[in-house]
Short mmCIF file of C-alpha atoms and ligand atoms in Angstrom, two decimals:
data_model
loop_
_atom_site.label_atom_id
_atom_site.label_comp_id
_atom_site.label_asym_id
_atom_site.label_seq_id
_atom_site.Cartn_x
_atom_site.Cartn_y
_atom_site.Cartn_z
CA MET A 1 -53.83 -14.60 18.14
CA LYS A 2 -51.04 -16.02 18.05
CA SER A 3 -47.82 -17.18 19.97
CA LEU A 4 -44.75 -14.73 20.70
CA ARG A 5 -42.93 -17.98 19.55
CA SER A 6 -44.31 -18.05 16.53
CA GLU A 7 -43.08 -17.33 12.83
CA ASN A 8 -45.02 -13.81 12.99
CA TYR A 9 -41.71 -11.09 12.24
CA THR A 10 -41.00 -9.88 9.11
CA LYS A 11 -37.10 -8.53 9.05
CA GLU A 12 -37.68 -5.84 6.59
CA PHE A 13 -34.97 -2.78 8.19
CA VAL A 14 -32.53 -5.69 8.59
CA SER A 15 -32.90 -6.26 5.65
CA THR A 16 -33.05 -3.05 3.70
CA PHE A 17 -30.25 -2.13 5.31
CA PRO A 18 -26.69 -2.03 6.43
CA GLY A 19 -25.60 -3.34 9.86
CA ASP A 20 -23.18 -5.12 11.15
CA ASP A 21 -24.20 -8.71 11.67
CA SER A 22 -21.22 -10.25 14.05
CA GLY A 23 -22.82 -10.08 17.65
CA ASP A 24 -20.67 -8.30 19.40
CA LEU A 25 -21.70 -7.02 21.75
CA ASN A 26 -17.91 -4.30 23.01
CA PRO A 27 -19.48 -0.91 22.97
CA ARG A 28 -17.64 0.88 19.45
CA GLN A 29 -18.78 3.03 17.12
CA THR A 30 -19.88 1.35 13.92
CA PRO A 31 -19.52 3.27 10.83
CA GLY A 32 -21.53 2.24 7.73
CA LYS A 33 -24.21 0.85 9.74
CA LEU A 34 -28.26 1.45 11.23
CA TYR A 35 -27.45 -1.43 13.23
CA SER A 36 -25.54 -4.37 15.09
CA LYS A 37 -26.90 -6.97 15.96
CA ALA A 38 -27.61 -7.63 19.80
CA VAL A 39 -28.82 -10.95 21.28
CA PRO A 40 -30.15 -10.29 24.77
CA THR A 41 -28.18 -11.67 27.29
CA PRO A 42 -29.65 -14.10 29.36
CA VAL A 43 -30.99 -12.48 33.27
CA GLU A 44 -31.52 -15.09 36.58
CA LYS A 45 -35.44 -15.86 36.64
CA VAL A 46 -38.29 -14.20 34.04
CA THR A 47 -41.67 -13.24 36.19
CA LEU A 48 -44.62 -11.37 34.25
CA LEU A 49 -45.65 -9.01 36.69
CA ALA A 50 -48.14 -6.57 34.26
CA TRP A 51 -49.41 -7.42 30.76
CA SER A 52 -51.18 -5.62 28.15
CA GLY A 53 -54.01 -7.28 27.26
CA GLU A 54 -55.87 -4.70 25.44
CA LEU A 55 -53.25 -4.32 23.21
CA ALA A 56 -52.05 -8.01 23.33
CA ALA A 57 -56.00 -8.55 21.16
CA GLU A 58 -55.22 -5.61 18.88
CA LEU A 59 -51.47 -7.36 18.14
CA GLY A 60 -52.75 -10.84 17.56
CA ILE A 61 -50.38 -11.78 20.47
CA LYS A 62 -51.01 -14.72 23.13
CA LYS A 63 -50.33 -14.26 26.75
CA PRO A 64 -47.49 -16.24 27.04
CA GLU A 65 -47.79 -19.35 29.45
CA GLU A 66 -45.71 -21.38 28.95
CA GLN A 67 -41.84 -21.14 30.40
CA GLN A 68 -40.72 -20.52 27.11
CA GLU A 69 -42.94 -18.34 26.32
CA LEU A 70 -42.32 -15.97 29.28
CA ASP A 71 -38.32 -16.16 28.13
CA ILE A 72 -39.16 -13.99 25.45
CA LEU A 73 -40.03 -10.73 27.56
CA GLY A 74 -36.84 -11.05 29.33
CA GLY A 75 -34.77 -12.18 26.32
CA ASN A 76 -33.67 -15.28 27.95
CA HIS A 77 -35.01 -16.98 24.29
CA VAL A 78 -34.64 -15.72 21.12
CA THR A 79 -36.31 -17.68 18.01
CA GLU A 80 -35.16 -18.38 14.67
CA ALA A 81 -37.51 -15.95 13.28
CA MET A 82 -36.09 -12.85 15.48
CA TYR A 83 -33.18 -10.84 14.58
CA PRO A 84 -32.44 -9.69 18.01
CA TYR A 85 -30.89 -5.40 17.08
CA ALA A 86 -30.00 -2.07 18.17
CA ALA A 87 -30.31 0.59 16.21
CA CYS A 88 -27.37 3.05 15.62
CA TYR A 89 -28.46 6.80 15.53
CA ALA A 90 -26.92 10.00 17.39
CA GLY A 91 -28.54 13.30 18.58
CA HIS A 92 -28.84 15.97 20.18
CA GLN A 93 -28.55 16.28 24.03
CA PHE A 94 -29.75 19.69 25.94
CA GLY A 95 -28.47 21.08 23.03
CA SER A 96 -25.19 20.30 21.63
CA TRP A 97 -24.38 17.69 19.39
CA ALA A 98 -23.83 14.47 21.00
CA GLY A 99 -22.29 12.61 18.15
CA GLN A 100 -23.63 8.49 18.12
CA LEU A 101 -25.65 6.96 20.34
CA GLY A 102 -27.61 4.58 19.34
CA ASP A 103 -29.99 1.60 21.52
CA GLY A 104 -27.54 1.34 24.67
CA ARG A 105 -29.83 -1.51 26.33
CA ALA A 106 -32.21 -1.62 23.38
CA ILE A 107 -32.91 -4.21 20.87
CA ILE A 108 -35.71 -4.69 19.10
CA LEU A 109 -36.71 -8.53 18.35
CA GLY A 110 -38.23 -8.25 15.30
CA GLU A 111 -41.54 -6.60 13.02
CA TRP A 112 -44.52 -8.34 13.94
CA GLN A 113 -47.22 -8.53 12.15
CA ILE A 114 -50.40 -7.84 12.95
CA PRO A 115 -53.43 -9.39 11.04
CA ASP A 116 -54.79 -7.82 8.51
CA ALA A 117 -53.12 -4.78 8.70
CA LYS A 118 -49.15 -3.52 8.87
CA THR A 119 -46.12 -4.57 11.40
CA VAL A 120 -45.07 -3.09 14.26
CA GLU A 121 -41.61 -3.31 16.09
CA LEU A 122 -41.28 -5.47 19.41
CA GLN A 123 -38.09 -3.86 21.84
CA LEU A 124 -37.87 -5.43 24.58
CA LYS A 125 -36.37 -2.26 26.73
CA GLY A 126 -33.38 -3.10 29.68
CA ALA A 127 -32.01 -6.84 27.68
CA GLY A 128 -28.34 -6.41 28.29
CA PRO A 129 -25.53 -4.45 26.59
CA THR A 130 -24.64 -3.07 22.84
CA ALA A 131 -22.22 -2.18 20.84
CA TYR A 132 -24.26 1.31 21.74
CA SER A 133 -24.11 0.71 25.64
CA ARG A 134 -20.78 3.14 26.53
CA ARG A 135 -20.24 2.47 29.35
CA ALA A 136 -22.93 1.86 30.27
CA ASP A 137 -24.40 -1.97 31.85
CA GLY A 138 -28.00 -2.31 29.26
CA ARG A 139 -30.00 -3.11 31.84
CA ALA A 140 -32.75 -1.17 33.37
CA VAL A 141 -34.05 -0.39 36.55
CA LEU A 142 -37.31 -1.64 38.43
CA ARG A 143 -37.99 2.08 39.17
CA SER A 144 -37.82 2.94 35.61
CA SER A 145 -39.49 0.03 34.09
CA VAL A 146 -42.78 0.20 36.21
CA ARG A 147 -43.09 3.97 35.41
CA GLU A 148 -42.38 3.32 31.41
CA TYR A 149 -45.21 1.16 31.30
CA LEU A 150 -47.21 2.84 33.55
CA MET A 151 -47.08 5.71 31.26
CA SER A 152 -46.66 4.76 28.22
CA GLU A 153 -50.48 2.88 28.70
CA ALA A 154 -51.34 6.22 30.46
CA MET A 155 -50.52 8.14 27.22
CA HIS A 156 -52.05 5.67 24.75
CA TYR A 157 -55.61 5.62 26.82
CA LEU A 158 -55.20 9.58 26.84
CA GLY A 159 -55.77 9.38 23.06
CA ILE A 160 -52.47 11.08 22.30
CA PRO A 161 -49.40 9.29 20.02
CA THR A 162 -46.94 7.29 22.14
CA THR A 163 -45.16 4.31 22.39
CA ARG A 164 -46.07 1.75 24.12
CA ALA A 165 -46.06 -0.92 26.08
CA LEU A 166 -47.22 -4.64 25.92
CA SER A 167 -44.89 -6.57 29.22
CA LEU A 168 -43.02 -6.38 32.48
CA VAL A 169 -40.76 -8.81 33.29
CA ALA A 170 -38.69 -8.47 36.49
CA THR A 171 -34.92 -10.27 35.61
CA GLY A 172 -34.32 -11.50 39.24
CA GLU A 173 -31.31 -9.88 38.61
CA PRO A 174 -29.80 -6.68 40.59
CA VAL A 175 -28.76 -3.71 38.56
CA LEU A 176 -26.39 -1.05 40.56
CA ARG A 177 -27.47 2.47 40.43
CA ASP A 178 -26.56 5.87 42.31
CA MET A 179 -30.01 7.36 41.59
CA PHE A 180 -28.51 10.90 43.28
CA TYR A 181 -25.61 11.12 41.23
CA ASN A 182 -23.92 11.47 44.77
CA GLY A 183 -21.29 8.02 45.21
CA ASN A 184 -24.13 6.52 46.59
CA ALA A 185 -24.84 3.64 44.44
CA ALA A 186 -27.08 0.69 45.54
CA TYR A 187 -28.59 -2.23 43.79
CA GLU A 188 -32.38 -1.97 42.12
CA PRO A 189 -34.19 -4.88 40.89
CA GLY A 190 -34.18 -4.57 37.32
CA ALA A 191 -36.91 -5.39 34.56
CA ILE A 192 -37.34 -5.29 31.04
CA VAL A 193 -40.10 -4.21 29.44
CA MET A 194 -41.32 -4.79 26.17
CA ARG A 195 -41.66 -1.78 23.96
CA VAL A 196 -44.01 -1.67 20.67
CA ALA A 197 -44.66 1.13 18.71
CA PRO A 198 -45.02 0.99 14.52
CA SER A 199 -41.55 1.91 14.71
CA PHE A 200 -38.65 3.85 17.15
CA LEU A 201 -37.08 5.59 14.51
CA ARG A 202 -35.63 9.04 15.84
CA PHE A 203 -34.77 12.60 14.54
CA GLY A 204 -31.06 11.32 16.11
CA ASN A 205 -31.39 8.12 12.77
CA PHE A 206 -31.16 10.49 9.96
CA GLU A 207 -29.22 13.08 11.89
CA LEU A 208 -25.90 10.12 12.69
CA LEU A 209 -26.14 9.53 8.29
CA ASN A 210 -25.58 13.46 7.71
CA ALA A 211 -23.62 13.42 10.40
CA ARG A 212 -20.99 10.64 8.77
CA LYS A 213 -22.23 11.94 5.78
CA GLU A 214 -23.92 8.82 4.12
CA HIS A 215 -26.37 10.39 1.71
CA GLU A 216 -27.26 7.82 0.26
CA GLN A 217 -28.64 6.07 2.82
CA LEU A 218 -30.00 9.19 3.94
CA ARG A 219 -31.58 8.77 1.32
CA GLN A 220 -32.56 5.70 1.06
CA LEU A 221 -33.47 5.57 5.29
CA VAL A 222 -35.52 9.14 3.97
CA ASP A 223 -37.44 7.00 1.18
CA TRP A 224 -38.04 3.53 3.62
CA THR A 225 -39.98 5.79 6.31
CA ILE A 226 -42.17 7.50 3.29
CA SER A 227 -42.90 4.79 1.84
CA ARG A 228 -43.27 2.68 5.12
CA TYR A 229 -45.11 5.44 7.39
CA TYR A 230 -46.42 7.29 5.61
CA PRO A 231 -47.30 6.15 1.95
CA HIS A 232 -49.85 8.94 1.15
CA ILE A 233 -46.78 11.45 0.63
CA GLN A 234 -45.42 10.44 -3.55
CA GLY A 235 -43.93 12.51 -6.26
CA GLU A 236 -41.49 14.92 -6.52
CA ASP A 237 -41.13 17.24 -3.88
CA LYS A 238 -42.07 13.85 -1.13
CA VAL A 239 -39.15 14.57 1.17
CA ILE A 240 -40.04 18.33 2.16
CA THR A 241 -44.12 17.74 1.74
CA TRP A 242 -43.39 14.56 4.68
CA PHE A 243 -40.44 17.06 6.12
CA LYS A 244 -44.06 19.26 7.08
CA GLU A 245 -46.13 16.03 7.83
CA VAL A 246 -43.05 15.81 10.43
CA ILE A 247 -43.48 18.83 11.38
CA GLU A 248 -47.49 18.56 11.47
CA ARG A 249 -47.44 15.54 13.98
CA THR A 250 -44.59 16.81 16.39
CA ALA A 251 -46.70 20.23 16.96
CA SER A 252 -49.43 17.58 17.43
CA LEU A 253 -48.14 16.12 19.44
CA VAL A 254 -46.65 18.68 22.20
CA VAL A 255 -50.38 20.57 21.91
CA GLU A 256 -50.81 17.19 23.42
CA TRP A 257 -49.17 17.18 26.00
CA GLN A 258 -49.69 20.97 26.88
CA ARG A 259 -53.27 19.71 26.97
CA VAL A 260 -52.37 17.29 30.39
CA GLY A 261 -49.55 18.60 31.79
CA PHE A 262 -47.20 16.30 30.10
CA VAL A 263 -43.28 16.97 31.00
CA HIS A 264 -41.10 15.05 28.70
CA GLY A 265 -38.15 15.74 30.75
CA VAL A 266 -35.84 15.04 28.24
CA MET A 267 -36.50 15.93 24.80
CA ASN A 268 -33.06 15.67 23.62
CA THR A 269 -33.32 15.32 19.47
CA ASP A 270 -33.00 11.06 20.00
CA ASN A 271 -36.19 11.35 22.15
CA MET A 272 -38.60 12.68 19.72
CA SER A 273 -40.39 9.89 17.43
CA ILE A 274 -40.10 10.60 13.86
CA LEU A 275 -43.91 9.82 13.79
CA GLY A 276 -44.74 11.79 16.17
CA LEU A 277 -44.98 9.68 18.89
CA THR A 278 -44.13 9.95 22.75
CA ILE A 279 -41.30 8.19 23.14
CA ASP A 280 -38.66 7.09 25.88
CA TYR A 281 -39.99 7.83 29.41
CA GLY A 282 -37.69 8.85 31.70
CA PRO A 283 -37.35 11.89 34.64
CA TYR A 284 -40.73 12.64 33.12
CA SER A 285 -44.05 14.05 35.35
CA PHE A 286 -47.46 15.72 34.97
CA LEU A 287 -47.64 18.97 36.19
CA ASP A 288 -49.46 18.99 39.58
CA ASP A 289 -48.99 23.16 40.34
CA TYR A 290 -49.30 24.38 37.35
CA ASP A 291 -45.69 26.70 36.43
CA PRO A 292 -44.53 26.53 33.19
CA ASP A 293 -41.03 27.06 34.93
CA PHE A 294 -41.59 23.49 36.17
CA THR A 295 -38.93 20.73 35.38
CA PRO A 296 -39.06 16.88 36.43
CA ASN A 297 -35.49 16.55 35.23
CA THR A 298 -33.07 17.65 38.00
CA THR A 299 -30.35 17.01 35.06
CA ASP A 300 -32.21 19.77 33.80
CA LEU A 301 -32.40 22.51 36.96
CA PRO A 302 -29.56 24.17 35.95
CA GLY A 303 -31.28 25.01 32.16
CA ARG A 304 -34.33 24.29 32.72
CA ARG A 305 -34.02 23.97 29.02
CA TYR A 306 -37.10 21.57 29.31
CA ALA A 307 -39.32 22.92 31.45
CA PHE A 308 -42.89 22.54 30.88
CA GLY A 309 -43.47 25.64 29.19
CA ARG A 310 -40.53 25.47 27.25
CA GLN A 311 -41.52 22.61 25.45
CA PRO A 312 -43.55 23.74 22.21
CA SER A 313 -40.15 25.82 20.91
CA ILE A 314 -37.47 22.52 22.06
CA ALA A 315 -40.08 21.02 19.70
CA TYR A 316 -39.15 23.72 16.99
CA TRP A 317 -35.47 24.01 18.15
CA ASN A 318 -35.48 19.88 17.23
CA LEU A 319 -37.63 19.88 13.79
CA GLY A 320 -34.56 22.34 13.69
CA CYS A 321 -32.15 20.12 13.62
CA LEU A 322 -33.93 17.37 11.47
CA ALA A 323 -33.55 20.25 9.06
CA ALA A 324 -30.63 20.36 9.04
CA ALA A 325 -29.64 16.60 8.63
CA LEU A 326 -31.78 16.77 5.53
CA LEU A 327 -29.66 19.62 3.62
CA PRO A 328 -28.37 16.86 1.70
CA LEU A 329 -31.74 15.78 0.14
CA VAL A 330 -33.28 19.48 -0.03
CA GLU A 331 -33.01 23.01 -0.95
CA LYS A 332 -32.60 25.19 1.81
CA ASP A 333 -34.72 27.57 0.74
CA LEU A 334 -37.69 24.97 0.80
CA LEU A 335 -36.46 23.50 4.52
CA LEU A 336 -36.87 26.73 5.56
CA PRO A 337 -40.25 28.49 5.42
CA ALA A 338 -40.88 24.46 5.63
CA LEU A 339 -38.95 25.33 9.51
CA GLU A 340 -40.17 28.45 9.57
CA SER A 341 -44.44 26.92 9.43
CA TYR A 342 -43.88 25.01 12.70
CA LYS A 343 -44.88 28.11 14.24
CA GLU A 344 -48.86 29.66 13.08
CA VAL A 345 -49.12 24.78 12.79
CA TYR A 346 -48.71 24.86 16.28
CA TRP A 347 -50.37 28.35 17.91
CA ARG A 348 -53.43 26.74 15.32
CA LYS A 349 -53.53 23.90 16.73
CA TYR A 350 -52.69 25.42 20.91
CA TYR A 351 -55.75 27.84 20.56
CA THR A 352 -58.12 25.16 19.11
CA MET A 353 -56.92 22.72 21.86
CA MET A 354 -57.37 26.02 24.50
CA GLY A 355 -61.03 26.48 22.72
CA ASN A 356 -61.93 23.16 23.78
CA LYS A 357 -60.29 22.98 27.17
CA LEU A 358 -62.02 25.83 28.16
CA GLY A 359 -65.44 25.13 26.40
CA LEU A 360 -65.66 27.68 23.34
CA ASP A 361 -67.00 27.56 20.41
CA LYS A 362 -66.08 27.94 17.64
CA LEU A 363 -62.45 30.32 18.65
CA LYS A 364 -63.54 33.97 18.45
CA SER A 365 -62.07 37.36 18.67
CA GLY A 366 -60.11 38.40 22.17
CA ASP A 367 -60.19 34.51 22.57
CA THR A 368 -56.43 34.06 22.27
CA ASP A 369 -56.33 37.03 25.11
CA LEU A 370 -58.52 35.22 27.29
CA ILE A 371 -55.98 31.74 26.81
CA SER A 372 -53.59 34.34 27.67
CA GLN A 373 -55.13 35.09 30.60
CA PHE A 374 -56.00 31.92 32.44
CA GLU A 375 -51.61 31.14 31.56
CA ASN A 376 -50.68 33.73 33.64
CA THR A 377 -53.45 33.82 35.63
CA LEU A 378 -52.08 29.54 36.17
CA ALA A 379 -49.09 31.16 36.08
CA ASP A 380 -49.45 33.54 38.79
CA VAL A 381 -51.71 31.06 40.95
CA LYS A 382 -50.64 27.73 40.65
CA PRO A 383 -53.10 25.83 41.40
CA ASP A 384 -53.30 22.41 40.76
CA MET A 385 -53.58 21.63 36.14
CA THR A 386 -55.80 19.19 36.50
CA ILE A 387 -57.68 20.01 39.79
CA PHE A 388 -58.42 23.57 38.38
CA PHE A 389 -60.22 22.24 34.95
CA GLN A 390 -62.47 20.23 36.52
CA LEU A 391 -63.25 22.41 38.81
CA LEU A 392 -63.88 25.16 35.56
CA ILE A 393 -66.07 22.20 34.18
CA ASP A 394 -68.54 22.87 36.57
CA LEU A 395 -68.22 26.54 37.42
CA PRO A 396 -71.87 28.51 39.21
CA LEU A 397 -72.42 30.85 35.76
CA TYR A 398 -72.76 33.59 38.64
CA MET A 399 -70.04 34.82 40.33
CA GLY A 400 -70.70 37.99 42.73
CA SER A 401 -67.41 38.36 44.70
CA THR A 402 -63.37 37.99 45.17
CA SER A 403 -63.96 35.49 47.88
CA GLU A 404 -66.65 33.39 46.74
CA VAL A 405 -64.19 32.51 43.19
CA ALA A 406 -61.67 32.14 45.63
CA ALA A 407 -63.84 29.55 47.81
CA TYR A 408 -64.83 28.35 44.95
CA PHE A 409 -60.65 26.98 43.64
CA LYS A 410 -59.76 26.35 46.74
CA ASP A 411 -59.32 22.41 46.72
CA SER A 412 -56.85 22.96 43.45
CA LEU A 413 -54.73 25.67 46.19
CA TYR A 414 -51.57 24.87 47.52
CA GLU A 415 -51.18 27.71 49.58
CA ASP A 416 -53.09 30.12 50.51
CA LEU A 417 -54.35 33.27 47.64
CA THR A 418 -52.95 36.77 48.20
CA GLU A 419 -55.96 39.60 47.96
CA GLU A 420 -53.58 40.23 44.47
CA GLN A 421 -53.75 36.91 43.40
CA SER A 422 -57.57 36.87 44.59
CA ALA A 423 -59.02 39.78 42.32
CA GLN A 424 -56.32 37.92 40.24
CA LEU A 425 -58.39 35.01 40.08
CA TYR A 426 -61.79 37.06 40.55
CA THR A 427 -60.85 39.13 37.13
CA LEU A 428 -60.35 36.12 34.89
CA ILE A 429 -63.30 34.24 36.17
CA THR A 430 -65.62 37.03 35.31
CA ALA A 431 -64.13 37.63 31.69
CA TYR A 432 -64.95 33.54 31.15
CA LEU A 433 -67.74 33.85 32.39
CA GLU A 434 -68.56 36.97 30.14
CA ARG A 435 -67.54 34.87 26.89
CA LEU A 436 -69.40 31.79 28.04
CA ASN A 437 -72.05 33.97 27.55
CA LYS A 438 -71.36 34.42 24.28
CA ASN A 439 -71.33 30.46 23.16
CA THR A 440 -73.53 29.27 20.70
CA ILE A 441 -73.33 25.73 21.96
CA THR A 442 -75.92 25.54 24.57
CA ARG A 443 -74.05 25.26 28.19
CA GLN A 444 -74.20 21.34 28.43
CA ASP A 445 -72.21 20.61 24.72
CA SER A 446 -69.43 22.95 26.37
CA GLN A 447 -68.72 21.15 29.90
CA GLU A 448 -69.68 17.63 27.33
CA LEU A 449 -66.78 19.12 25.34
CA MET A 450 -64.93 20.16 28.62
CA ARG A 451 -65.16 16.38 30.10
CA LYS A 452 -63.54 14.38 26.84
CA THR A 453 -60.81 17.70 27.24
CA ASN A 454 -59.58 17.33 30.83
CA PRO A 455 -58.20 14.49 32.45
CA ARG A 456 -59.82 13.05 35.62
CA PHE A 457 -57.63 11.16 35.95
CA ILE A 458 -53.53 11.48 35.80
CA LEU A 459 -50.83 9.35 37.31
CA ARG A 460 -49.46 11.73 39.84
CA ASN A 461 -45.54 10.93 39.91
CA TYR A 462 -46.24 10.47 43.87
CA LEU A 463 -48.39 7.69 42.86
CA LEU A 464 -45.94 6.35 40.62
CA HIS A 465 -43.53 5.79 43.74
CA GLN A 466 -46.01 4.61 46.36
CA ALA A 467 -46.75 2.38 43.52
CA ILE A 468 -42.75 1.28 43.06
CA GLU A 469 -42.52 1.15 46.97
CA GLY A 470 -45.30 -1.21 46.69
CA LEU A 471 -44.13 -3.16 44.30
CA GLU A 472 -40.33 -3.75 45.54
CA LYS A 473 -42.17 -4.99 48.85
CA GLY A 474 -43.88 -7.38 46.91
CA GLU A 475 -47.42 -5.35 47.69
CA THR A 476 -49.16 -4.68 43.70
CA GLU A 477 -52.82 -3.19 44.79
CA LEU A 478 -51.48 -0.82 44.11
CA PHE A 479 -50.03 -0.58 41.05
CA GLU A 480 -52.69 -3.32 39.98
CA LYS A 481 -54.89 -0.18 40.40
CA LEU A 482 -53.12 2.25 38.54
CA GLN A 483 -53.37 -0.15 35.76
CA GLN A 484 -57.15 0.35 35.85
CA ALA A 485 -57.66 3.83 36.67
CA LEU A 486 -55.23 4.67 34.01
CA LYS A 487 -57.78 3.82 31.25
CA GLU A 488 -60.46 5.72 32.22
CA PRO A 489 -58.78 9.08 32.71
CA TYR A 490 -62.14 11.03 31.87
CA SER A 491 -64.09 9.82 34.10
CA ASN A 492 -65.18 9.98 38.02
CA LYS A 493 -64.61 6.66 38.56
CA TYR A 494 -61.23 6.90 40.61
CA ASP A 495 -62.51 10.07 42.70
CA GLU A 496 -60.38 8.57 45.34
CA PHE A 497 -57.08 9.83 43.33
CA PHE A 498 -58.62 12.82 42.66
CA GLU A 499 -56.18 15.00 44.99
CA THR A 500 -53.27 17.48 45.60
CA ARG A 501 -50.01 16.23 45.60
CA PRO A 502 -49.73 15.25 49.42
CA GLY A 503 -47.11 18.04 51.52
CA TRP A 504 -44.74 14.67 52.73
CA ALA A 505 -44.46 15.11 48.57
CA THR A 506 -43.23 17.80 47.50
CA GLN A 507 -39.51 17.39 48.35
CA LYS A 508 -39.48 14.23 48.11
CA ALA A 509 -36.80 12.40 45.58
CA GLY A 510 -39.20 10.85 42.70
CA CYS A 511 -42.67 12.20 43.93
CA SER A 512 -41.11 15.61 42.23
CA MET A 513 -38.60 15.09 40.68
CA LEU A 514 -36.03 12.62 38.76
CA SER A 515 -32.85 11.71 38.28
CA CYS A 516 -31.63 10.24 34.85
CA SER A 517 -30.72 7.42 36.39
CA SER A 518 -32.80 4.64 35.37
P1 LIG B 1 -31.73 8.94 27.55
O1 LIG B 1 -31.62 9.78 27.68
O2 LIG B 1 -32.48 7.90 28.69
O3 LIG B 1 -33.18 8.63 26.31
O4 LIG B 1 -30.09 7.76 26.64
C1 LIG B 1 -29.86 7.93 26.45
C2 LIG B 1 -28.27 7.35 25.95
O5 LIG B 1 -28.27 6.08 26.87
C3 LIG B 1 -29.34 5.94 24.78
O6 LIG B 1 -28.49 6.34 23.42
C4 LIG B 1 -29.39 5.25 25.62
O7 LIG B 1 -29.44 3.90 25.14
C5 LIG B 1 -28.34 5.45 26.51
N1 LIG B 1 -28.39 4.48 27.34
C6 LIG B 1 -28.68 5.12 29.17
N2 LIG B 1 -28.93 3.98 29.98
C7 LIG B 1 -28.42 3.32 28.91
C8 LIG B 1 -27.72 2.18 30.50
N3 LIG B 1 -28.29 1.47 31.70
N4 LIG B 1 -27.11 1.21 29.52
C9 LIG B 1 -26.27 1.44 27.76
N5 LIG B 1 -27.17 2.48 27.59
C10 LIG B 1 -27.67 3.54 27.96
MG1 LIG B 2 -33.56 7.79 24.81
#
């Protein structure tokens, strides 16, 4: 195990690509540059709030003990072995071209060398302004940092590709935020998360170089990405092969989100990882009640562009932006069919996942109709998604009446069923039981498959909200319990959290919907 103060870093990105090494933190455009040096701005006092021991062990990082090591986690200490920088990227936000964006409050300290493995980037989020902060302060509040810290770890333990969080520290400094965007700005405690990923490159890094017509650098970045992160791809047609793999990974990622009912909330192209990781946790949410139109992001409300049910098609739209950025390197005639293949790839993966969720053996003809019937019925009845699928695992193999079915699913419901809804649910469950009957695997194996596919514990927004309220008052009990529970999402060990969202949380800000203010 090595200390964060050790020399165990490389500086590959900054020594490969042109950057602005001046260290100037004034906001500006940086044409011709892929990054700008940004030394973190020191904070009042760095206090450790959370440390991911298992991740640290995997990375070979020793838990900080002395203040100087802790200071690294809050940007108060940067060593010679590091080279702190903010990456320059662009993106499409809510469907419109936004031009240069860049890491406005994220600073990569360096690439950490994992023993006998590759490197990961260590990045501080909230460590002060960079050349890309535009009019904002480069800081993050405790509220959003706790959400990022817990949720990225929760996604990891759910088995979903994600950036990780190594640490969460308080800065001892207040940060001014207008949480509801209504002119009532208030001070909130500041915090910093140390994020970890093999790479934080986004679709937007590639879009930027194409928009600036820096084709040589675009080629260099694509080559670098392939050789470092997709080393199995070689040969003359490697760029198109790579693009197809990015499509595969992105489709897999979204299928995983749909599996657990995760809504990202801000699927802008600058928040789409080139490695297919869940990245940039903001106003995200799990579904409580099953609603394809649900978006957790108040800014997204008019169009619901980033609603649960639209995530698969938005991913396709975003891949289209990436394809457009690659036009200087690959012929359109190759890019377009590759892009179109997303649909086939997505549906194939999606139906396989849904088959697993439902405990079906191999998909048979008619199964896609049954899956659609599930989607439609759930959208009408709006049960709690997580609880519904848990109940489905132990469904009695005979259900004689409408009322029996309604009673069985009662604990997953937010509202009493209408007669029509009861009938619809009964028809669905009858069809499902018929299909289960045709399974060639045993009931036990089918239930095993369902238990592995359907989480029982999810980090609901109201739980996060309560944990944050506690932390702001210095109470750590719920925060710590959630850190444990999120490590075993498929077990029933934390059934104290196995209940529908309480009524009081339905309309409360932060418990269902959130703003981008963070
Ligand atoms: P997001 O939608 O949260 O991924 O952020 C979009 C852009 O805004 C990114 O370039 C961020 O770095 C930047 N940004 C968000 N919050 C801040 C902040 N407090 N200070 C500086 N830049 C920010
Ligand atoms: Mg972002």
